[in-house]
Coordinates of C-alpha atoms and ligand atoms in Angstrom, one line a residue:
M1 CA -0.5 0.2 -0.3
T2 CA 1.6 3.1 -0.9
S3 CA 0.9 6.0 1.8
V4 CA 0.1 9.3 0.4
A5 CA 2.7 12.2 0.8
Q6 CA 2.4 14.9 3.0
P7 CA 3.2 18.7 0.9
H8 CA 7.2 18.3 1.1
S9 CA 7.4 22.3 1.7
A10 CA 6.9 22.0 5.3
S11 CA 10.1 20.4 5.2
I12 CA 12.4 21.4 3.4
T13 CA 15.3 23.7 3.8
A14 CA 15.2 26.4 2.1
P15 CA 18.2 26.2 -0.3
T16 CA 20.9 28.0 1.2
R17 CA 22.4 30.9 -0.4
G18 CA 26.5 30.9 0.4
H19 CA 29.7 29.6 -1.3
H20 CA 28.2 30.0 -5.2
Q21 CA 27.8 33.5 -5.2
T22 CA 31.5 34.0 -5.1
V23 CA 31.0 32.2 -8.3
L24 CA 29.0 34.5 -10.3
D25 CA 30.5 37.6 -8.8
E26 CA 33.9 36.4 -10.4
L27 CA 32.0 36.4 -13.1
G28 CA 31.0 39.9 -12.9
M29 CA 27.0 38.2 -13.1
P30 CA 24.4 40.3 -11.8
R31 CA 21.5 39.3 -9.9
D32 CA 18.6 39.5 -12.8
P33 CA 15.5 37.5 -11.4
N34 CA 13.9 38.9 -14.8
N35 CA 17.6 36.8 -17.2
L36 CA 16.7 33.6 -17.2
Y37 CA 20.3 32.0 -18.2
L38 CA 20.8 34.0 -15.1
Q39 CA 18.1 32.2 -12.3
T40 CA 19.2 29.1 -14.1
I41 CA 22.4 28.8 -13.5
D42 CA 21.8 30.7 -10.1
A43 CA 19.5 27.6 -8.9
V44 CA 22.1 25.5 -10.5
L45 CA 25.4 26.7 -8.1
T46 CA 22.0 27.3 -6.3
A47 CA 22.4 23.0 -5.5
A48 CA 26.0 22.7 -6.6
D49 CA 26.5 24.7 -2.8
I50 CA 24.3 21.9 -1.3
M51 CA 26.0 18.7 -3.0
G52 CA 29.3 20.4 -2.6
L53 CA 30.2 20.2 -6.1
P54 CA 33.9 22.5 -6.6
R55 CA 34.4 25.7 -6.5
H56 CA 35.6 25.2 -10.3
L57 CA 33.7 23.0 -11.4
Q58 CA 30.4 25.2 -9.7
L59 CA 32.6 28.3 -12.0
I60 CA 33.5 25.1 -15.6
L61 CA 29.3 24.6 -15.7
A62 CA 28.0 28.6 -14.6
Q63 CA 28.8 29.4 -19.0
P64 CA 29.0 27.5 -21.8
K65 CA 32.2 26.6 -23.5
N66 CA 31.8 27.9 -26.9
E67 CA 28.6 30.4 -28.0
I68 CA 27.8 30.5 -31.8
M69 CA 25.7 33.2 -33.4
V70 CA 25.8 32.9 -37.3
H71 CA 23.8 35.4 -39.6
F72 CA 23.0 34.6 -43.3
P73 CA 20.8 35.6 -46.0
V74 CA 18.4 32.9 -47.8
L75 CA 16.6 33.4 -50.9
M76 CA 13.0 34.1 -49.9
D77 CA 9.6 32.5 -52.9
D78 CA 9.1 36.0 -53.5
G79 CA 12.5 36.8 -54.9
N80 CA 13.6 38.9 -51.8
Y81 CA 16.7 38.6 -49.5
R82 CA 16.4 37.4 -46.3
L83 CA 19.4 38.1 -43.2
F84 CA 18.4 35.5 -41.1
K85 CA 20.0 35.0 -37.3
G86 CA 21.6 30.9 -36.2
Y87 CA 22.8 30.3 -33.0
R88 CA 25.0 27.0 -31.5
V89 CA 25.7 27.2 -27.5
Q90 CA 27.3 24.3 -26.6
H91 CA 28.0 23.9 -22.9
N92 CA 29.5 21.3 -21.6
N93 CA 30.9 18.2 -23.2
A94 CA 32.4 16.9 -20.4
V95 CA 30.2 13.3 -20.2
G96 CA 29.9 13.1 -23.8
P97 CA 29.4 15.3 -27.0
Y98 CA 26.9 18.4 -26.8
K99 CA 23.9 16.9 -27.1
G100 CA 20.5 19.4 -27.9
G101 CA 17.5 20.2 -30.2
L102 CA 17.5 23.3 -33.0
R103 CA 14.5 25.6 -32.0
Y104 CA 12.8 27.9 -34.7
H105 CA 10.5 31.0 -33.4
P106 CA 10.6 34.4 -33.2
H107 CA 11.8 35.3 -29.6
V108 CA 15.1 32.4 -30.1
S109 CA 18.1 34.7 -28.6
L110 CA 21.5 34.2 -27.3
D111 CA 20.5 34.2 -23.8
D112 CA 17.4 32.3 -23.8
V113 CA 19.9 29.0 -26.5
K114 CA 22.3 29.5 -23.0
T115 CA 19.7 29.0 -20.4
L116 CA 18.8 25.9 -22.3
A117 CA 22.1 24.0 -23.2
L118 CA 22.6 24.1 -19.6
L119 CA 19.2 22.5 -18.8
M120 CA 20.5 19.8 -21.6
T121 CA 24.1 19.6 -19.7
M122 CA 21.9 18.7 -16.6
K123 CA 19.1 16.4 -18.5
C124 CA 21.1 13.6 -20.0
S125 CA 23.0 13.4 -16.9
V126 CA 20.0 13.2 -14.5
V127 CA 19.0 10.0 -16.7
R128 CA 22.8 8.9 -17.0
I129 CA 22.9 9.7 -21.0
P130 CA 26.9 10.3 -22.8
F131 CA 25.4 12.8 -23.5
G132 CA 26.8 17.0 -22.8
G133 CA 24.2 19.3 -23.1
G134 CA 23.7 22.1 -26.4
K135 CA 21.2 24.4 -28.4
G136 CA 20.7 26.3 -30.7
G137 CA 18.6 28.2 -32.8
I138 CA 17.6 30.3 -35.9
K139 CA 15.2 33.3 -34.7
C140 CA 12.2 33.0 -37.4
D141 CA 8.5 32.2 -37.3
P142 CA 8.9 28.6 -39.2
R143 CA 4.4 29.2 -39.6
A144 CA 5.0 32.0 -41.7
L145 CA 7.5 30.9 -43.9
S146 CA 7.1 27.8 -46.7
N147 CA 8.5 24.7 -46.9
N148 CA 10.7 25.6 -49.4
E149 CA 11.9 28.5 -47.9
L150 CA 12.2 26.7 -44.7
M151 CA 14.5 24.0 -46.1
R152 CA 17.1 26.7 -47.3
V153 CA 17.1 28.7 -44.2
T154 CA 18.2 25.0 -42.7
R155 CA 20.6 24.2 -45.6
R156 CA 22.1 27.7 -44.9
F157 CA 22.3 27.4 -41.7
V158 CA 23.3 24.1 -41.8
S159 CA 27.0 25.1 -44.0
A160 CA 27.0 27.6 -41.2
I161 CA 28.3 26.1 -38.8
A162 CA 28.7 22.4 -40.2
P163 CA 32.8 23.1 -39.1
Q164 CA 31.8 23.6 -35.5
I165 CA 28.9 20.4 -35.0
G166 CA 29.9 16.7 -35.9
P167 CA 28.3 12.8 -35.1
D168 CA 31.6 12.5 -32.3
Y169 CA 30.9 16.3 -31.0
D170 CA 27.8 18.2 -31.2
I171 CA 24.5 16.4 -32.3
P172 CA 20.9 18.9 -33.0
A173 CA 17.5 17.1 -32.8
P174 CA 14.3 19.1 -33.3
D175 CA 13.0 20.8 -30.3
V176 CA 10.1 24.4 -30.6
G177 CA 9.8 24.7 -34.2
T178 CA 11.6 21.7 -36.0
G179 CA 11.0 18.2 -36.3
A180 CA 11.6 15.0 -38.4
Q181 CA 12.7 16.9 -42.1
T182 CA 13.6 19.4 -40.6
M183 CA 16.2 17.1 -39.5
A184 CA 16.1 14.8 -42.4
W185 CA 17.5 18.1 -44.4
F186 CA 19.9 18.7 -42.1
A187 CA 21.4 15.9 -42.1
D188 CA 21.7 15.4 -46.2
T189 CA 23.0 18.8 -46.1
Y190 CA 25.8 18.0 -44.1
A191 CA 26.5 14.7 -45.2
Q192 CA 26.8 16.7 -48.8
I193 CA 29.4 19.2 -47.6
S194 CA 31.3 16.4 -44.7
P195 CA 32.9 13.6 -47.7
G196 CA 35.1 13.1 -45.2
V197 CA 32.8 12.1 -42.0
P198 CA 31.9 8.8 -41.3
D199 CA 28.5 7.9 -40.4
A200 CA 28.0 11.9 -41.5
M201 CA 23.5 11.3 -41.1
A202 CA 24.2 10.2 -37.3
V203 CA 25.2 14.7 -36.8
V204 CA 21.6 15.1 -35.6
T205 CA 18.6 13.3 -34.5
G206 CA 15.2 12.9 -34.3
K207 CA 15.3 12.2 -38.4
P208 CA 12.1 10.1 -40.3
V209 CA 13.2 6.4 -39.2
E210 CA 13.6 5.9 -43.4
L211 CA 16.7 7.9 -42.6
G212 CA 17.9 5.9 -39.7
G213 CA 15.7 7.6 -37.4
S214 CA 14.8 5.8 -34.1
V215 CA 11.1 4.1 -33.9
G216 CA 9.9 5.8 -30.8
R217 CA 11.6 9.2 -31.1
D218 CA 7.9 11.4 -31.5
K219 CA 6.6 9.9 -28.7
A220 CA 9.8 10.0 -26.9
T221 CA 9.8 12.8 -24.9
G222 CA 5.3 13.1 -24.3
Q223 CA 6.2 8.8 -22.7
G224 CA 8.9 10.1 -20.6
V225 CA 7.4 12.7 -18.9
I226 CA 3.9 9.7 -18.3
D227 CA 7.1 6.8 -17.3
A228 CA 8.0 9.7 -14.8
L229 CA 4.4 10.5 -13.7
A230 CA 3.8 6.8 -13.1
V231 CA 7.1 7.0 -10.2
I232 CA 5.7 10.5 -8.9
M233 CA 1.5 9.4 -8.6
P234 CA 1.7 6.5 -6.5
E235 CA 3.3 9.3 -3.5
F236 CA -0.2 11.1 -4.0
G237 CA -2.2 8.2 -3.8
L238 CA -3.4 9.2 -7.7
Q239 CA -3.1 6.5 -10.2
F240 CA -3.3 7.0 -13.9
K241 CA -6.7 5.1 -13.9
G242 CA -9.3 8.1 -12.5
A243 CA -6.9 11.1 -13.0
T244 CA -7.5 14.5 -14.4
A245 CA -5.0 16.3 -16.7
S246 CA -4.7 19.6 -18.3
V247 CA -2.4 19.8 -20.6
L248 CA -0.9 23.6 -21.6
G249 CA 0.4 24.1 -25.7
F250 CA -1.0 20.6 -27.6
G251 CA 2.2 20.1 -30.0
N252 CA 5.2 16.8 -30.0
V253 CA 4.9 16.7 -26.3
G254 CA 1.8 17.9 -25.1
G255 CA -0.2 16.1 -28.2
W256 CA 1.9 12.4 -27.4
A257 CA 1.5 13.2 -23.3
G258 CA -2.6 13.5 -22.8
K259 CA -2.7 10.4 -25.5
L260 CA -1.0 8.4 -23.4
F261 CA -2.6 9.4 -20.4
E262 CA -5.9 9.2 -21.0
E263 CA -4.5 5.7 -22.8
R264 CA -3.4 4.4 -19.5
G265 CA -7.6 5.6 -18.2
G266 CA -6.9 9.2 -17.3
K267 CA -8.3 12.2 -18.0
I268 CA -7.5 15.1 -20.2
L269 CA -9.8 17.4 -18.3
A270 CA -8.8 21.2 -20.5
V271 CA -6.1 22.2 -22.9
M272 CA -4.9 25.2 -24.6
D273 CA -2.9 26.4 -26.9
H274 CA -2.3 29.3 -29.0
T275 CA -4.7 29.0 -30.7
G276 CA -7.2 29.3 -26.9
G277 CA -8.4 26.9 -24.4
I278 CA -10.8 24.9 -24.4
I279 CA -12.3 22.2 -21.6
N280 CA -15.0 18.6 -21.3
K281 CA -15.7 18.3 -18.1
N282 CA -16.7 14.3 -19.5
G283 CA -12.7 14.4 -20.9
I284 CA -11.7 15.6 -23.9
D285 CA -10.9 12.5 -26.6
T286 CA -7.2 13.4 -27.0
K287 CA -7.2 11.2 -31.1
A288 CA -10.0 13.7 -32.2
L289 CA -8.1 16.7 -31.1
D290 CA -4.7 15.4 -31.9
A291 CA -7.4 15.2 -36.1
H292 CA -7.9 18.6 -35.4
V293 CA -5.2 20.7 -35.1
A294 CA -2.8 18.1 -37.9
K295 CA -5.9 19.9 -40.0
T296 CA -6.5 23.0 -38.8
G297 CA -3.1 24.0 -37.0
G298 CA -3.7 24.4 -33.4
V299 CA -6.8 23.5 -30.6
A300 CA -9.8 25.9 -30.5
G301 CA -12.9 25.1 -32.8
F302 CA -12.7 21.8 -31.8
S303 CA -16.0 20.4 -32.0
G304 CA -15.6 17.5 -28.4
A305 CA -14.9 20.1 -26.0
E306 CA -16.7 23.8 -25.3
K307 CA -14.2 27.1 -26.0
C308 CA -12.5 28.3 -22.2
S309 CA -10.5 31.6 -21.1
E310 CA -7.6 31.7 -20.3
H311 CA -8.2 32.2 -16.8
D312 CA -10.2 29.1 -17.1
F313 CA -8.3 27.1 -18.3
Y314 CA -6.1 27.1 -15.0
S315 CA -7.9 27.1 -12.6
T316 CA -10.0 24.6 -14.0
K317 CA -9.0 21.1 -10.6
V318 CA -7.2 19.0 -11.9
D319 CA -4.5 15.6 -10.6
V320 CA -1.6 16.6 -13.3
F321 CA -0.8 20.0 -15.2
I322 CA 0.7 20.3 -17.7
P323 CA 2.9 22.9 -19.3
A324 CA 3.9 21.6 -22.6
A325 CA 4.3 25.2 -24.5
L326 CA 7.3 27.5 -24.4
E327 CA 9.6 28.5 -21.4
Q328 CA 7.9 31.2 -18.6
M329 CA 4.9 31.0 -19.1
I330 CA 3.7 29.9 -15.1
T331 CA 3.9 33.2 -13.3
P332 CA 2.4 34.2 -10.5
E333 CA -0.6 35.2 -11.4
R334 CA -1.3 31.8 -13.4
A335 CA 0.3 30.2 -10.8
R336 CA -2.5 31.4 -7.7
L337 CA -5.1 30.1 -10.3
M338 CA -3.8 26.8 -11.0
N339 CA -6.0 23.5 -8.5
C340 CA -3.4 21.0 -9.3
K341 CA -1.2 18.0 -7.1
I342 CA 1.2 17.5 -9.7
V343 CA 2.9 19.9 -12.5
A344 CA 4.8 17.5 -14.8
E345 CA 7.0 19.6 -16.7
G346 CA 7.0 18.9 -20.4
A347 CA 8.5 22.5 -21.3
N348 CA 12.0 23.8 -21.1
A349 CA 11.9 25.8 -18.1
P350 CA 7.8 26.7 -18.2
T351 CA 7.3 28.0 -14.3
T352 CA 8.8 31.2 -12.8
P353 CA 10.8 30.9 -9.6
A354 CA 8.6 33.4 -8.8
G355 CA 5.2 31.0 -9.9
E356 CA 7.1 28.2 -8.5
N357 CA 7.4 29.4 -5.0
I358 CA 3.4 29.7 -4.7
L359 CA 2.6 26.2 -6.8
M360 CA 5.0 25.0 -3.1
E361 CA 3.4 27.5 -1.0
K362 CA 0.1 24.7 -1.7
G363 CA 1.5 21.6 -1.3
V364 CA 2.0 21.3 -5.0
E365 CA 5.0 18.9 -6.3
I366 CA 6.9 20.4 -9.3
I367 CA 8.5 17.3 -11.6
P368 CA 11.0 19.3 -13.3
A369 CA 11.5 19.2 -16.7
I370 CA 15.9 18.3 -17.0
L371 CA 13.6 15.3 -15.7
C372 CA 10.3 14.8 -17.4
S373 CA 10.9 16.5 -20.4
A374 CA 14.2 13.4 -21.0
G375 CA 12.2 11.3 -22.6
G376 CA 13.1 12.6 -26.0
V377 CA 16.4 12.4 -25.6
T378 CA 16.2 10.2 -24.5
V379 CA 15.4 8.4 -27.2
S380 CA 18.1 10.2 -29.2
Y381 CA 21.1 8.1 -27.5
F382 CA 19.4 5.7 -29.4
E383 CA 18.7 6.4 -32.3
W384 CA 22.3 8.0 -32.4
V385 CA 23.5 4.2 -31.1
Q386 CA 21.4 2.4 -33.8
N387 CA 23.0 5.1 -36.5
K388 CA 26.6 4.1 -35.1
T389 CA 26.1 0.0 -34.6
Q390 CA 24.6 -0.9 -37.9
S391 CA 21.4 -1.1 -36.5
R392 CA 17.2 -1.1 -35.6
W393 CA 16.1 -2.0 -32.4
S394 CA 12.6 -2.7 -32.0
L395 CA 9.6 -0.8 -30.3
D396 CA 9.3 -2.4 -27.5
K397 CA 13.1 -2.1 -27.2
V398 CA 13.1 1.0 -27.5
D399 CA 10.3 1.8 -25.2
N400 CA 11.1 -1.0 -22.3
E401 CA 15.0 1.0 -21.9
L402 CA 13.5 4.5 -22.1
N403 CA 11.1 3.1 -19.6
R404 CA 14.2 2.2 -17.2
H405 CA 16.5 5.3 -17.9
M406 CA 13.3 7.5 -16.9
T407 CA 12.4 5.7 -13.6
E408 CA 16.2 4.7 -12.3
G409 CA 16.5 9.3 -12.9
A410 CA 13.6 9.7 -10.9
H411 CA 14.1 7.5 -8.4
R412 CA 17.3 9.0 -8.3
V413 CA 16.0 12.8 -8.0
K414 CA 13.3 11.1 -5.1
D415 CA 16.2 9.4 -3.1
N416 CA 18.2 13.0 -3.1
R417 CA 14.6 15.3 -2.2
A418 CA 14.6 13.3 0.8
K419 CA 18.7 13.2 2.0
Y420 CA 19.2 16.5 1.3
K421 CA 16.1 17.6 2.1
V422 CA 16.0 20.2 -0.6
P423 CA 12.8 21.3 -3.0
V424 CA 12.4 18.4 -5.9
R425 CA 14.0 20.9 -8.8
T426 CA 16.7 21.3 -6.6
A427 CA 17.6 18.0 -5.9
A428 CA 17.2 17.6 -9.7
Y429 CA 20.0 19.2 -10.3
I430 CA 22.3 17.5 -8.0
A431 CA 21.5 14.4 -9.6
A432 CA 23.0 16.0 -12.4
L433 CA 25.5 17.4 -10.7
E434 CA 26.7 14.3 -8.9
N435 CA 27.0 12.6 -12.5
I436 CA 28.7 15.6 -13.9
G437 CA 31.5 16.1 -10.6
A438 CA 32.6 12.3 -10.8
V439 CA 34.0 12.8 -14.8
Y440 CA 35.7 15.7 -13.8
K441 CA 36.7 14.1 -10.7
L442 CA 38.4 11.3 -12.4
R443 CA 39.2 13.3 -16.0
G444 CA 40.7 16.0 -13.8
I445 CA 40.8 19.4 -15.6
F446 CA 44.0 20.0 -18.8
P447 CA 46.4 21.0 -19.1
Ligands
LIG501 N1 15.0 18.9 -27.3 C1 14.3 18.3 -26.5 C2 14.6 18.1 -25.3 O1 14.9 19.8 -25.0 C3 15.1 17.0 -27.3 C4 17.2 17.2 -27.7 C5 17.5 15.8 -28.2 O2 17.4 15.6 -28.9 O3 18.8 16.2 -28.0 O4 14.9 17.3 -25.0

């Protein structure tokens, strides 16, 4: 019989602010609660202080190893040229090659990409896959570009960063605004311009299955959310059967998390995306919603639910709230409205620190993205292994191995929370830093 967890905030020691402040000072980093990178590095180094990560490793992790920024012209369909800005940030490669997605979004910025690269280092380490962390992006609105324009933008970006990536060095993947087709163009371009590189097509993961992608990669991040929930829900006396959830964002991650939640016997009561909110107290048919989104581009106008306001979406009473859209969407105002037991972060960094404090005061359990959204990169690792060994795994093998990495990662985080009496996000950073610290101890610092 599983025990029902008490709200844990009362027994949690507030993370101490100490040693790492001198690291931030030495690097000249100001304290700016509105800057996502500074916020994130502060939280990571707070965890580093608690678990005793040596100061020199804190210094190293506080900055990415490389920040690459490129500008490149692309011929548009109307005959004009446009100049695009692209980024690749390589945060750390002590554990293995840089790894992380490539996002196409109008708000892509250097700080954003730096934060996401840092989080990839942490994410790969929590679930113990042998990769470091990186992230890239192009500042553009993919919805406003034609397929041919997207292809030319992608190919030209690859040619700009090709000397700085590679199948054993830095391996991009899909993220917001990119998908399997983008990865196909990416891999093809890289292979065309890198004739001497063995396994050139392994330079990206998330490829279509026909091009060496892994079965199960498309649903992997959503599946990982469900695997993490399977460990955490019983602590709250919950099981999927009969549980309720809301999903913010119904793209690849939210769509799959919603469908798999329903498949396990739960109900999705409310969904919101860039087109609006919808609600159905009897449960939304997520497969039908998926088909509607594929056809129309968003959840608005879905006939199997009522339209709802943002206020109603956030305040709907559910067991699990799954943010699966962009960063920093759970603001304090929205956190105050939320009425759930668990937040399962399917997106990267969806919760603001101030929003998180409010959720913790309410006793809400947050499964942080570096664990909860690690399913995608885990199956990316399986894809890379299959490419490197010229082999093909079955869907069963992918699902079982993914479940093993996610379950072990979730237990690691739970154990650290109990051991250090810290919030679960801090416990997750500690789980990641333990691994990175051990690797650095063995490798030492060159020369
Ligand atoms: N973009 C995904 C993430 O943020 C996947 C990265 C990858 O597969 O390398 O985790």
